[in-house]
Short mmCIF file of C-alpha atoms and ligand atoms in Angstrom, two decimals:
data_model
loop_
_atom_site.label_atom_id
_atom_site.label_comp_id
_atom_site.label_asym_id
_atom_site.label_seq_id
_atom_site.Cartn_x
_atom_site.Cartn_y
_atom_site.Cartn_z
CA UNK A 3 -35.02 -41.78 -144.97
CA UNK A 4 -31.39 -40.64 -145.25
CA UNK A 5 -29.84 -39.90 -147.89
CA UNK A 6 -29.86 -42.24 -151.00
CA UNK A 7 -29.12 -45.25 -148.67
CA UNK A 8 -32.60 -46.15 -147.24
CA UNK A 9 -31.34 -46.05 -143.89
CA UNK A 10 -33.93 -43.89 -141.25
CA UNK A 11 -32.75 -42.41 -137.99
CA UNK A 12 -34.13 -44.95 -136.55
CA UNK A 13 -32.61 -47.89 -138.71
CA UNK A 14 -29.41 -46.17 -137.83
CA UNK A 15 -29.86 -45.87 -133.66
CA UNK A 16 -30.43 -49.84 -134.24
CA UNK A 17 -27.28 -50.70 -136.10
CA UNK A 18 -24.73 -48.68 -133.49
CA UNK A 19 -26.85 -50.65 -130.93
CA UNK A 20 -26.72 -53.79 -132.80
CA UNK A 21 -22.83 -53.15 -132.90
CA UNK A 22 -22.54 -52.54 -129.15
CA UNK A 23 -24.43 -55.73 -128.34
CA UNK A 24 -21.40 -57.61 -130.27
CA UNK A 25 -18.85 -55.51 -128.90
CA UNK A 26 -19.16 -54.53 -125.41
CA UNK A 27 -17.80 -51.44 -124.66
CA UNK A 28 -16.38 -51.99 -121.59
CA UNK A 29 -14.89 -55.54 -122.18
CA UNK A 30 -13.45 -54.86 -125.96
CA UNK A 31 -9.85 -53.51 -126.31
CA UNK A 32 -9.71 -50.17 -127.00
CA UNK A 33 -8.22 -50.50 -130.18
CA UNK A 34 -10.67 -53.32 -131.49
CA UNK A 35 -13.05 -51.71 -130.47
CA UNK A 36 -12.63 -49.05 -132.94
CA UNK A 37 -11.31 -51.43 -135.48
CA UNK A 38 -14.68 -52.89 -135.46
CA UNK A 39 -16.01 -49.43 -135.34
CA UNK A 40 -14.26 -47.99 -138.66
CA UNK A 41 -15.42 -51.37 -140.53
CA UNK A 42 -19.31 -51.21 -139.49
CA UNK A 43 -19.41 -48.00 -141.26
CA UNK A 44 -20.01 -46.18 -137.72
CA UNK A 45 -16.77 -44.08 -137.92
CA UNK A 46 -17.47 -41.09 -140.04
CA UNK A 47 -21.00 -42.15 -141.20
CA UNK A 48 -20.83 -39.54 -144.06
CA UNK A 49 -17.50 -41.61 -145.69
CA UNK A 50 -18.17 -44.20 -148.20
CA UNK A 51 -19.00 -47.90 -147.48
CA UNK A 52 -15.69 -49.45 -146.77
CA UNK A 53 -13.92 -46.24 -145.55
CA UNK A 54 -15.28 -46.22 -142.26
CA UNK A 55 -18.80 -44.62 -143.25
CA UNK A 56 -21.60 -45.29 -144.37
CA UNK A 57 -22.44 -42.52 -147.29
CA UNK A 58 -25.00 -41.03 -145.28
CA UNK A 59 -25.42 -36.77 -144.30
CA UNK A 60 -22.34 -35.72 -142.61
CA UNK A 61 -25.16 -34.33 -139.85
CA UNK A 62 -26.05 -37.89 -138.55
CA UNK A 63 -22.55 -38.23 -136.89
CA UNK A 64 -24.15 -36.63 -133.91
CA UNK A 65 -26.80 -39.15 -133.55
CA UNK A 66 -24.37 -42.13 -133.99
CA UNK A 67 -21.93 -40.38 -131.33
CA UNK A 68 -24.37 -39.83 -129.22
CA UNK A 69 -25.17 -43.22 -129.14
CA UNK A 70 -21.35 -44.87 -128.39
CA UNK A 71 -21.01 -41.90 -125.76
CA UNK A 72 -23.98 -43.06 -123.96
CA UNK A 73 -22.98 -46.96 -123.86
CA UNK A 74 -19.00 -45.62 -122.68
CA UNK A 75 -17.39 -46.62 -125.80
CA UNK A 76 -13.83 -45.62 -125.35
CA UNK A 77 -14.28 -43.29 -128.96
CA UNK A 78 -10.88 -41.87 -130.63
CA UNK A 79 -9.29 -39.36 -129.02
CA UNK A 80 -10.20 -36.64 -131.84
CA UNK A 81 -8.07 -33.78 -129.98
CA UNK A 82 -4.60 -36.18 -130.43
CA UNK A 83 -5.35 -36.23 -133.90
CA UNK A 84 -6.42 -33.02 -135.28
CA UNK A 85 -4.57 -32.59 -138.29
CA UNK A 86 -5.26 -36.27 -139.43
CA UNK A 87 -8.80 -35.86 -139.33
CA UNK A 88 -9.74 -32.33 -140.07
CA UNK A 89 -6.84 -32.45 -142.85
CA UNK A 90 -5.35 -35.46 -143.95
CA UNK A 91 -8.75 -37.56 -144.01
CA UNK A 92 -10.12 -34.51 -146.37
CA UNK A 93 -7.16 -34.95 -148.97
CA UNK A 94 -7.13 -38.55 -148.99
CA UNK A 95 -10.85 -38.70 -149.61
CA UNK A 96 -10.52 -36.26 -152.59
CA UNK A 97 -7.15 -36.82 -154.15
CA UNK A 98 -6.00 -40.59 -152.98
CA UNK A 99 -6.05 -43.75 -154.90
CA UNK A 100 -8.61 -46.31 -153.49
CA UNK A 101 -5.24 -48.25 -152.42
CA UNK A 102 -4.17 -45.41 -150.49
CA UNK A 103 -7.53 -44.52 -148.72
CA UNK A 104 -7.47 -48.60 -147.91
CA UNK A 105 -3.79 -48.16 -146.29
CA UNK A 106 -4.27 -44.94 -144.52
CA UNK A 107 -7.75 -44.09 -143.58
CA UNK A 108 -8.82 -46.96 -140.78
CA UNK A 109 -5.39 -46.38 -138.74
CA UNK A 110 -5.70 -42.43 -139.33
CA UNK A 111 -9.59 -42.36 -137.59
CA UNK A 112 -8.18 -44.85 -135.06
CA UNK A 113 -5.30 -42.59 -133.97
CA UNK A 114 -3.31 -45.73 -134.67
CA UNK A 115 -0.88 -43.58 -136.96
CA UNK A 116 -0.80 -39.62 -136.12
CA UNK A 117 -0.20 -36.81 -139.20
CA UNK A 118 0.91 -33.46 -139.20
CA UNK A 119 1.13 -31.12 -141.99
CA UNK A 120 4.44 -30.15 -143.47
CA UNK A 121 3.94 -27.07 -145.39
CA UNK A 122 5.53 -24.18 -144.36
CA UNK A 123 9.31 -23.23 -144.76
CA UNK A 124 11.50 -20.98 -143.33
CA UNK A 125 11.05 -19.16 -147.00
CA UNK A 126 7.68 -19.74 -147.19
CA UNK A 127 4.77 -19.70 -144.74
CA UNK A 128 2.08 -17.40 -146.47
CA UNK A 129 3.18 -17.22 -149.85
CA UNK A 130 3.41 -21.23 -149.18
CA UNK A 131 4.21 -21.66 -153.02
CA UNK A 132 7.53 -20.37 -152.60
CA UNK A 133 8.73 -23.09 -151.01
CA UNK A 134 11.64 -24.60 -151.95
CA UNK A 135 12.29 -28.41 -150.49
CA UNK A 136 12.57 -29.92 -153.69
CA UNK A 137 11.41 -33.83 -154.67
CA UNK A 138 13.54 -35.80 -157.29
CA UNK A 139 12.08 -38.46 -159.21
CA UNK A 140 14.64 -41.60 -159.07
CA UNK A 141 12.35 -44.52 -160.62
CA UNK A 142 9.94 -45.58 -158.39
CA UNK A 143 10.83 -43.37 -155.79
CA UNK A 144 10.96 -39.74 -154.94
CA UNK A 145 14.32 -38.13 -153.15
CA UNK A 146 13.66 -35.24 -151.07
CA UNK A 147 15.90 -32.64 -149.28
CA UNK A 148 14.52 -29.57 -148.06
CA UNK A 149 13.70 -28.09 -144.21
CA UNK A 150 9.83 -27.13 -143.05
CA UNK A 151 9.09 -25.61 -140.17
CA UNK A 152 6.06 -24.92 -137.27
CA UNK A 153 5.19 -28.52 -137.90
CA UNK A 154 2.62 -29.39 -135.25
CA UNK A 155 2.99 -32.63 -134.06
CA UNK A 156 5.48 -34.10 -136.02
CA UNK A 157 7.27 -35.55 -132.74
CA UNK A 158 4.21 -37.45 -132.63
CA UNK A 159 3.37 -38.28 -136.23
CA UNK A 160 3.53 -41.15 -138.46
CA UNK A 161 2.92 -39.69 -141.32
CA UNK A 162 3.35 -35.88 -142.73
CA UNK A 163 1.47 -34.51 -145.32
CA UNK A 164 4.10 -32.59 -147.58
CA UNK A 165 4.40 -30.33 -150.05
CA UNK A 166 7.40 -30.34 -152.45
CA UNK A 167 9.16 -28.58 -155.41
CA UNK A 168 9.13 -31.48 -157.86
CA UNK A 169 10.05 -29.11 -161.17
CA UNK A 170 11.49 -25.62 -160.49
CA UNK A 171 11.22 -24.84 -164.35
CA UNK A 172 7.81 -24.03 -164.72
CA UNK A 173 5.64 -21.30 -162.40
CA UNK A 174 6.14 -21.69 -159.35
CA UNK A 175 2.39 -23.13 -158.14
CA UNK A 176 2.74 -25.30 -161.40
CA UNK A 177 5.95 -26.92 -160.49
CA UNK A 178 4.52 -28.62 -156.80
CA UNK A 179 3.43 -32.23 -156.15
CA UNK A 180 1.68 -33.51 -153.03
CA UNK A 181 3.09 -36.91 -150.97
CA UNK A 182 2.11 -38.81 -147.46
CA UNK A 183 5.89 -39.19 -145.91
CA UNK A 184 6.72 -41.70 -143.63
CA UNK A 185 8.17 -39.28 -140.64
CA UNK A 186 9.94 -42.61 -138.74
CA UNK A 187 11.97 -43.66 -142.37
CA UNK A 188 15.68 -42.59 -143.05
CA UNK A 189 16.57 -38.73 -143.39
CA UNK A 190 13.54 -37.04 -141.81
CA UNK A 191 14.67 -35.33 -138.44
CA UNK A 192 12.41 -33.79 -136.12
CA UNK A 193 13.61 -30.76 -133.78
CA UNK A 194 11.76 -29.17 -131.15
CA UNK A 195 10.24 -25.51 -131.46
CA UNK A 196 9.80 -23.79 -128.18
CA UNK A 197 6.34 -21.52 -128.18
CA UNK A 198 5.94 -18.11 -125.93
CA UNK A 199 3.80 -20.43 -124.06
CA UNK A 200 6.66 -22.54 -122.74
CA UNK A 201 5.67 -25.60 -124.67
CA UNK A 202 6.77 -27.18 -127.59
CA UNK A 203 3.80 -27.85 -129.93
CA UNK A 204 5.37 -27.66 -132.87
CA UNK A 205 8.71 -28.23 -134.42
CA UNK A 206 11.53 -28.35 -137.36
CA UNK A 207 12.09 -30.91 -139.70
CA UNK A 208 14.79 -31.54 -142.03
CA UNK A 209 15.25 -34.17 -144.70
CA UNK A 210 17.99 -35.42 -146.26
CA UNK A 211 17.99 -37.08 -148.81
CA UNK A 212 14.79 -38.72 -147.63
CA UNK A 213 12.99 -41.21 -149.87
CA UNK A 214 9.01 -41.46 -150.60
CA UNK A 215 7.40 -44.53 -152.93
CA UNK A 216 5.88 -42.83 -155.64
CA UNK A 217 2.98 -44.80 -154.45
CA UNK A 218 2.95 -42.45 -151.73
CA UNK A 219 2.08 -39.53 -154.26
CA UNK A 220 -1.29 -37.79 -153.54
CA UNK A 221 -2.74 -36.78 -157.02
CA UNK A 222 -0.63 -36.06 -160.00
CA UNK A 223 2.92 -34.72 -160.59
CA UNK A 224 2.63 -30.90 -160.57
CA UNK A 225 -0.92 -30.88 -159.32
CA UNK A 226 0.02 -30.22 -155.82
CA UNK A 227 -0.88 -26.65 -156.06
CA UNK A 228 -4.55 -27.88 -156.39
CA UNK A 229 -4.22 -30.59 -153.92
CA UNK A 230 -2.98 -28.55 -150.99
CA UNK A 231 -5.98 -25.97 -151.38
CA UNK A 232 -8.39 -28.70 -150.67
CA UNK A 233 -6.03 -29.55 -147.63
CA UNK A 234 -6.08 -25.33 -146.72
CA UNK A 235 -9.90 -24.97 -147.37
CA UNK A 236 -10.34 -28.21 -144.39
CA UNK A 237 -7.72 -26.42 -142.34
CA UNK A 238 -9.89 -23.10 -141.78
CA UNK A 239 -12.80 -25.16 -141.09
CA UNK A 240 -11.41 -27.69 -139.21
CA UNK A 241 -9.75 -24.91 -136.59
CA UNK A 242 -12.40 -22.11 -137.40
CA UNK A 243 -15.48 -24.58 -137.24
CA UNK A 244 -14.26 -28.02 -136.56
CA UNK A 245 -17.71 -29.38 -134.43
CA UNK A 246 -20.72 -28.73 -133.07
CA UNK A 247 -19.67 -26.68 -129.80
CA UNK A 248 -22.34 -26.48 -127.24
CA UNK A 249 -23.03 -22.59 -125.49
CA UNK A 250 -20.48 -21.57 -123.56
CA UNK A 251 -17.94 -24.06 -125.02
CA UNK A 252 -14.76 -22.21 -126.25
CA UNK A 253 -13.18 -19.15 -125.03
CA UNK A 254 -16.31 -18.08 -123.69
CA UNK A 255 -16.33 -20.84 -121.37
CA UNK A 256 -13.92 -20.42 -118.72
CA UNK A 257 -14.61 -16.40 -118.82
CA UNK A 258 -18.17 -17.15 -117.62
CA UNK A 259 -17.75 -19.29 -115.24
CA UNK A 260 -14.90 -17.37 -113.30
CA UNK A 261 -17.67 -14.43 -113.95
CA UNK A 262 -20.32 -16.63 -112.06
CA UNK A 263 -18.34 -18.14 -109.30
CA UNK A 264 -16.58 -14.46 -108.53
CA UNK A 265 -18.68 -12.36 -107.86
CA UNK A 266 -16.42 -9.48 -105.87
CA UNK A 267 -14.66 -9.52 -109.47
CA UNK A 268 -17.36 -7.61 -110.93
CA UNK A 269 -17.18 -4.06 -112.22
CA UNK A 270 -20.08 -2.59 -114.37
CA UNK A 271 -17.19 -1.76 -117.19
CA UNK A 272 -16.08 -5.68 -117.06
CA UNK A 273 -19.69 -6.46 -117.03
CA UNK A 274 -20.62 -4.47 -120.59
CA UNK A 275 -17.74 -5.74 -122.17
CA UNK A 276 -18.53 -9.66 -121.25
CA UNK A 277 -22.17 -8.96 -122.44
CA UNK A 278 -20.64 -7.85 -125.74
CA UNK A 279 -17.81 -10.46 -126.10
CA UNK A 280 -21.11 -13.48 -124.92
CA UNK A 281 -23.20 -12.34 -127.59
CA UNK A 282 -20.49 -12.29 -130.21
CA UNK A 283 -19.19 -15.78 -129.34
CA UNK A 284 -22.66 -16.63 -129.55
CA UNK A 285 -23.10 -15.45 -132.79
CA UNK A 286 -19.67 -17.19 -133.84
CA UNK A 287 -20.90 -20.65 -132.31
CA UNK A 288 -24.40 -20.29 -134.54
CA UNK A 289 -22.44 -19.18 -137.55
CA UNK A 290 -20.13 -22.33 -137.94
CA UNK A 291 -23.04 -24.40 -136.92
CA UNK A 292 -24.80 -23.25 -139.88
CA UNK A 293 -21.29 -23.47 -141.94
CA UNK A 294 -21.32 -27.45 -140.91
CA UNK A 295 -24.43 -27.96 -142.24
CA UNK A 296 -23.62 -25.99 -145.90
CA UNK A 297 -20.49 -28.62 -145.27
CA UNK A 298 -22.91 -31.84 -145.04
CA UNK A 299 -23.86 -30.70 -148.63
CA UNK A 300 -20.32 -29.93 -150.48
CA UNK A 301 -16.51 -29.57 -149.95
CA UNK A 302 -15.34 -26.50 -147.76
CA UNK A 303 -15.06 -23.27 -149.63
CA UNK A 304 -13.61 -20.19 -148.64
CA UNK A 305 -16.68 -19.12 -146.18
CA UNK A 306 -14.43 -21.03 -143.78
CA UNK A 307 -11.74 -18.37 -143.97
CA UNK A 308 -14.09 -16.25 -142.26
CA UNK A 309 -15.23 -18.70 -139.57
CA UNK A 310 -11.72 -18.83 -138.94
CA UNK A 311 -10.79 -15.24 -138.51
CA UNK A 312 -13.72 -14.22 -136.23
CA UNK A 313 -12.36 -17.51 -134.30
CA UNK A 314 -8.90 -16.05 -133.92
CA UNK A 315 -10.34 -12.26 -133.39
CA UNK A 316 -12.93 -13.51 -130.46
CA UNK A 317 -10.15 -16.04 -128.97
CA UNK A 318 -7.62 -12.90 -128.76
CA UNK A 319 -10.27 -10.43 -127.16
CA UNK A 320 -11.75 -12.71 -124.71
CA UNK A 321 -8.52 -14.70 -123.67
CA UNK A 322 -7.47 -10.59 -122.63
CA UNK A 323 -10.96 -9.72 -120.97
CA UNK A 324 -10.35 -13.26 -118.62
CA UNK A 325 -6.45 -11.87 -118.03
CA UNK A 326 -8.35 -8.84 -116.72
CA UNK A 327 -10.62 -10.46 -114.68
CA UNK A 328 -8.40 -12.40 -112.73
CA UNK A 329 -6.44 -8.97 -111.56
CA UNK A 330 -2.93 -9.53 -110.36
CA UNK A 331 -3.57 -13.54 -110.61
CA UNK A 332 -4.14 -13.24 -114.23
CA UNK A 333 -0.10 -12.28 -114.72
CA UNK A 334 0.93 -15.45 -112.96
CA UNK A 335 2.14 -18.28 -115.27
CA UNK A 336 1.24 -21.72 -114.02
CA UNK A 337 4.15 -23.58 -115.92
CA UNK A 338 6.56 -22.30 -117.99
CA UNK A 339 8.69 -25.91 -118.24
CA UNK A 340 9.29 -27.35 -121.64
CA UNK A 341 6.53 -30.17 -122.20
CA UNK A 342 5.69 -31.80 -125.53
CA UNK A 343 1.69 -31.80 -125.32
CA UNK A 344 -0.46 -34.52 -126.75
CA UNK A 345 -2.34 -31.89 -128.82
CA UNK A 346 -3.15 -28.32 -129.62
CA UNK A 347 -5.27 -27.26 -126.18
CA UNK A 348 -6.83 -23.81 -126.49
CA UNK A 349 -8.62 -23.36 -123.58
CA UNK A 350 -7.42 -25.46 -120.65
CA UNK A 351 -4.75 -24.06 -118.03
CA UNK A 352 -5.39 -21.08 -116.65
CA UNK A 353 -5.92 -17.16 -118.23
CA UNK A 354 -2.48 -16.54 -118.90
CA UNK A 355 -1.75 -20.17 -120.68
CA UNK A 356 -5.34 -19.15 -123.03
CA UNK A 357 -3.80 -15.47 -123.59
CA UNK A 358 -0.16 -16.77 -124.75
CA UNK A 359 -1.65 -19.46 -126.85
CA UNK A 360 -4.29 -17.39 -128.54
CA UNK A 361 -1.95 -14.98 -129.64
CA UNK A 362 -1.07 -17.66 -132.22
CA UNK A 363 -4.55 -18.30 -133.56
CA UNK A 364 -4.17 -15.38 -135.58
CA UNK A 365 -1.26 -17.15 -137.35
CA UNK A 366 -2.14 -20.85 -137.52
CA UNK A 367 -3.96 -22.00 -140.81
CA UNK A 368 -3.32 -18.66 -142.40
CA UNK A 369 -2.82 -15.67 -141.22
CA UNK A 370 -5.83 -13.14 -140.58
CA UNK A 371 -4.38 -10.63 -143.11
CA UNK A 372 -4.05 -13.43 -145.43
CA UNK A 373 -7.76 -15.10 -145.05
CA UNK A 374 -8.79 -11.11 -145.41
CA UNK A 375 -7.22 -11.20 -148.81
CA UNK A 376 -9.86 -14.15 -149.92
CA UNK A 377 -12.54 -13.08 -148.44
CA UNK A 378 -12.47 -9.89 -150.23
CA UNK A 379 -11.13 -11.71 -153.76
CA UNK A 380 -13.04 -15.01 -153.53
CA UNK A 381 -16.27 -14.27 -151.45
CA UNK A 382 -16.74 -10.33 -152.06
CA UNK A 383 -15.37 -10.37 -155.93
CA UNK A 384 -12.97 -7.24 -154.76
CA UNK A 385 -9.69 -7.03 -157.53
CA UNK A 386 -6.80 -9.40 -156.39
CA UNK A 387 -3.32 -8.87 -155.48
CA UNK A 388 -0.98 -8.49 -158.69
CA UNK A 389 0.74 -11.93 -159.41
CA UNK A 390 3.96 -11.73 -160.11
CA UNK A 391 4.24 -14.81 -161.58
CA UNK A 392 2.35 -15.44 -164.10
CA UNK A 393 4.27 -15.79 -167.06
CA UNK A 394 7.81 -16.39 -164.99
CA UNK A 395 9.40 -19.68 -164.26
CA UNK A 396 10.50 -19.99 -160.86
CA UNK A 397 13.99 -20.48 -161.47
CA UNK A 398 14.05 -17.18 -163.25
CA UNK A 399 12.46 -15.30 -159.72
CA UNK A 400 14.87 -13.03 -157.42
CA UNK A 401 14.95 -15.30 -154.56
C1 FAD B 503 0.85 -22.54 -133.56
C2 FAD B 503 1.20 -22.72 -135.01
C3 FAD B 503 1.11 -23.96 -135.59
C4 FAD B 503 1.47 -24.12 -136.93
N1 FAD B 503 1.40 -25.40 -137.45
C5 FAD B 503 1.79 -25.58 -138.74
C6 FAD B 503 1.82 -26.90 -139.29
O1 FAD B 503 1.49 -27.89 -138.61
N2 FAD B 503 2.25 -27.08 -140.55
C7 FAD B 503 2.64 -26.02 -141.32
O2 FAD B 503 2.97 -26.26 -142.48
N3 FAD B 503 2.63 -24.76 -140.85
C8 FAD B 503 2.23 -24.52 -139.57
N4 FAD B 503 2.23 -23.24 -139.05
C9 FAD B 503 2.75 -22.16 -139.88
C10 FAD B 503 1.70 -21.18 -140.37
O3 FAD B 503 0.90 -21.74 -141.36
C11 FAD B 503 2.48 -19.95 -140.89
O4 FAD B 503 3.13 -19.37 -139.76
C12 FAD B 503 1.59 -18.95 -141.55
O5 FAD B 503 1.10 -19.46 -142.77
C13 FAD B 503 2.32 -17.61 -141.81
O6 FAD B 503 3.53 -17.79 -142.45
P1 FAD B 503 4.87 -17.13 -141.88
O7 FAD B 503 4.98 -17.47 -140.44
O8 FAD B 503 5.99 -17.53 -142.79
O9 FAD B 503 4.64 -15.56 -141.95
P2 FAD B 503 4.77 -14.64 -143.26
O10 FAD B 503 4.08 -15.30 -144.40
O11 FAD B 503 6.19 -14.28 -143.42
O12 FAD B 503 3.92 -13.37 -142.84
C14 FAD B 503 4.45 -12.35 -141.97
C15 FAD B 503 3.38 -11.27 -141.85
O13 FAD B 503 3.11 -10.67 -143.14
C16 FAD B 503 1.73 -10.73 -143.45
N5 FAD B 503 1.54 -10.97 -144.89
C17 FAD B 503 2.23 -11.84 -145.66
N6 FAD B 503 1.76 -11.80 -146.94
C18 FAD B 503 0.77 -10.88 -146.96
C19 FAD B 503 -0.13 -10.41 -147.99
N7 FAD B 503 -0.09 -10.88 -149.24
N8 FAD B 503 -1.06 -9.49 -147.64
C20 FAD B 503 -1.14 -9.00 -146.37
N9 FAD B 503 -0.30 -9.42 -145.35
C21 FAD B 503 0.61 -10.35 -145.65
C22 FAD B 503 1.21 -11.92 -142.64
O14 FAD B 503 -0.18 -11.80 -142.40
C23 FAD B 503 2.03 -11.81 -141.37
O15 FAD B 503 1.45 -10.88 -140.48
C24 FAD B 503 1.89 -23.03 -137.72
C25 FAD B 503 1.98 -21.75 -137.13
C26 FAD B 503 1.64 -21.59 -135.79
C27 FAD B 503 1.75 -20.22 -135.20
#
């Protein structure tokens, strides 16, 4: 039995294939297809009833998408929607109204509506509580002005999930509230931010003046401090641990097979050091594997800082070990025009794409220093960093 619901494995294989019989695959549009999906419960099967799941153990997914994979269903193109799923679906769960998980949830696992993640500021990136883009209350609405920046995907998004300054009189992490903003509406501009990789992944945004329904608010006025830390704690998992990889997915991947297929490539230096890297990205893989399953019992904590660092250490050292295999190839740059991609790829192209794009792993979701700095103050106990805020409004801060 699983869970509290009654529902065996078993029980469950029957009702994806009771759903395909009434919605073939192959003949159903894409998008009602996983319409139908979301409201049979056969989205995210560890969501509630009526938010696309079923409340079952987050560790059945892989039996019910093992099932749609193996009939063709046309699934929902996870990778284009990163953010909205590992993030946004997180935050909405914990902190939304039931009105707002009803508007937002279905189109957000459909990839109907895209979200990025408007946090950072030129003024603030790891000491995000800095930031300064204030939101004004005006009656039912909320008026913000302010500029972000490295938001991924916002070219592509419908909504942004944003962090704002809504009362710069108290301490600073006291004085933020959390919205979902409309990134089509009036006064939100979105500029392109060209990466050492040649693409432009991620990008500015300004708004003016920009307005957001105070339905739109995610939890309560000056609680966005608390909010945003569940949104952080999904980020690190999401990149560091996101889903069950098989061996040799990842970094790894592409390493071993140039390592199989080329042979004269071989030194017995290279071959020591690929032993090393293989066992360590082995170790990695088992490690958020086991991570997932602490998940399927509670919300992320900060153990997923440290799935994400090792992910950003390993990506760095074996994206340079495949740079050194390929010799003089590995310094040749496939493509180096401006493209806006689809989504965050970290291991397609060739070496020198992976080695350019790894470099910003290590930044991404928090830097390494910074997920150091919890590991030793929330996981090991060590003493903090002094606060130098404690008692001091915001307003009253050297800025
Ligand atoms: C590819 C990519 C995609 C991104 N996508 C998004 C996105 O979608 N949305 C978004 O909001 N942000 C995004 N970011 C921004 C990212 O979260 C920030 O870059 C990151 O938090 C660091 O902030 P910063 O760049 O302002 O650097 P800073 O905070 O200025 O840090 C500079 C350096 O100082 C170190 N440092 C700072 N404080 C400390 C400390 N207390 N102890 C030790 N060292 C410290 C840092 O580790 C770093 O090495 C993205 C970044 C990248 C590279």
């Amino acid at each position: 039995m699983l869970g509290n619901t009654g529902l065996s494995e078993s029980d469950l294989r029957e009702r994806v294939r009771a759903f395909l019989a009434t919605h073939e695959p192959r003949q159903t549009p894409k998008q009602d297809f996983n319409n139908a999906r979301f409201d049979a419960g056969l989205a995210w099967v560890h969501y509630p009833e009526g938010l696309g799941g079923l409340g079952l153990s987050r560790t059945l997914q892989a039996v019910v998408d093992a099932e749609f994979a193996a009939a063709g269903a046309p699934g929902n193109d996870p990778e284009r929607n990163g953010i909205g799923l590992g993030m946004a679906a997180p935050t909405i769960l914990a902190y939304g109204d039931a009105g707002q998980q009803q508007r937002w949830l279905r189109k957000l696992w459909t990839a109907e509506e895209i979200w990025c993640q408007l946090f950072s500021e030129p003024g603030a990136g790891s000491d995000l509580a800095a930031l300064s883009t204030r939101a004004v209350r005006d009656g039912d609405e909320w008026v913000v002005s302010g500029q972000k920046v490295w938001t991924s995907q916002a070219h592509r998004a419908k909504y942004g999930l944003l962090l704002a300054r809504s009362n710069p009189d108290v301490p600073k992490h006291q004085g933020l509230t959390y919205f979902a903003v409309d990134m089509t509406g009036p006064g939100v501009e979105v500029r392109p931010l060209r990466q050492i990789t040649g693409e432009a992944e991620f990008n500015e945004v300004f708004f003016t003046d920009a307005r957001i329904p105070d339905r739109d608010r995610i939890g309560g006025v000056g609680d966005g401090w608390k909010v945003a830390n569940a949104t952080l704690m999904s980020e690190r998992v999401s990149i560091g641990a996101s889903r069950a990889m098989p061996r040799e997915s990842g970094m790894i991947g592409p390493v071993a097979r140039t390592w199989r297929s080329r042979p004269e490539l071989r030194t017995r230096g290279l071959h020591d050091r690929l032993l090393q890297l293989w066992v360590e990205a082995e170790v990695a893989r088992l490690a958020s594997e086991q991570l997932r399953q602490q998940l399927a019992a509670g919300k992320p904590g900060p153990e997923g800082s440290a799935a994400k660092l090792v992910f950003a250490r390993l990506n760095q050292e074996i994206s340079g070990f495949d740079i050194e295999l390929a010799g003089a190839d590995g310094l040749r740059y496939d493509d180096w025009t401006m493209h806006r991609p689809e989504s965050a790829n970290f291991y397609g192209r060739g070496p020198g794409y992976r080695y350019l794009r790894a470099r910003a792993n290590s930044i991404e979701g928090g830097t390494s220093e910074i997920l150091r700095n919890i590991i030793a103050e929330r996981v090991l106990g060590l003493p903090g960093e002094p606060r130098v805020d404690k008692d001091v409004a915001w307003k009253d801060l050297p800025r």
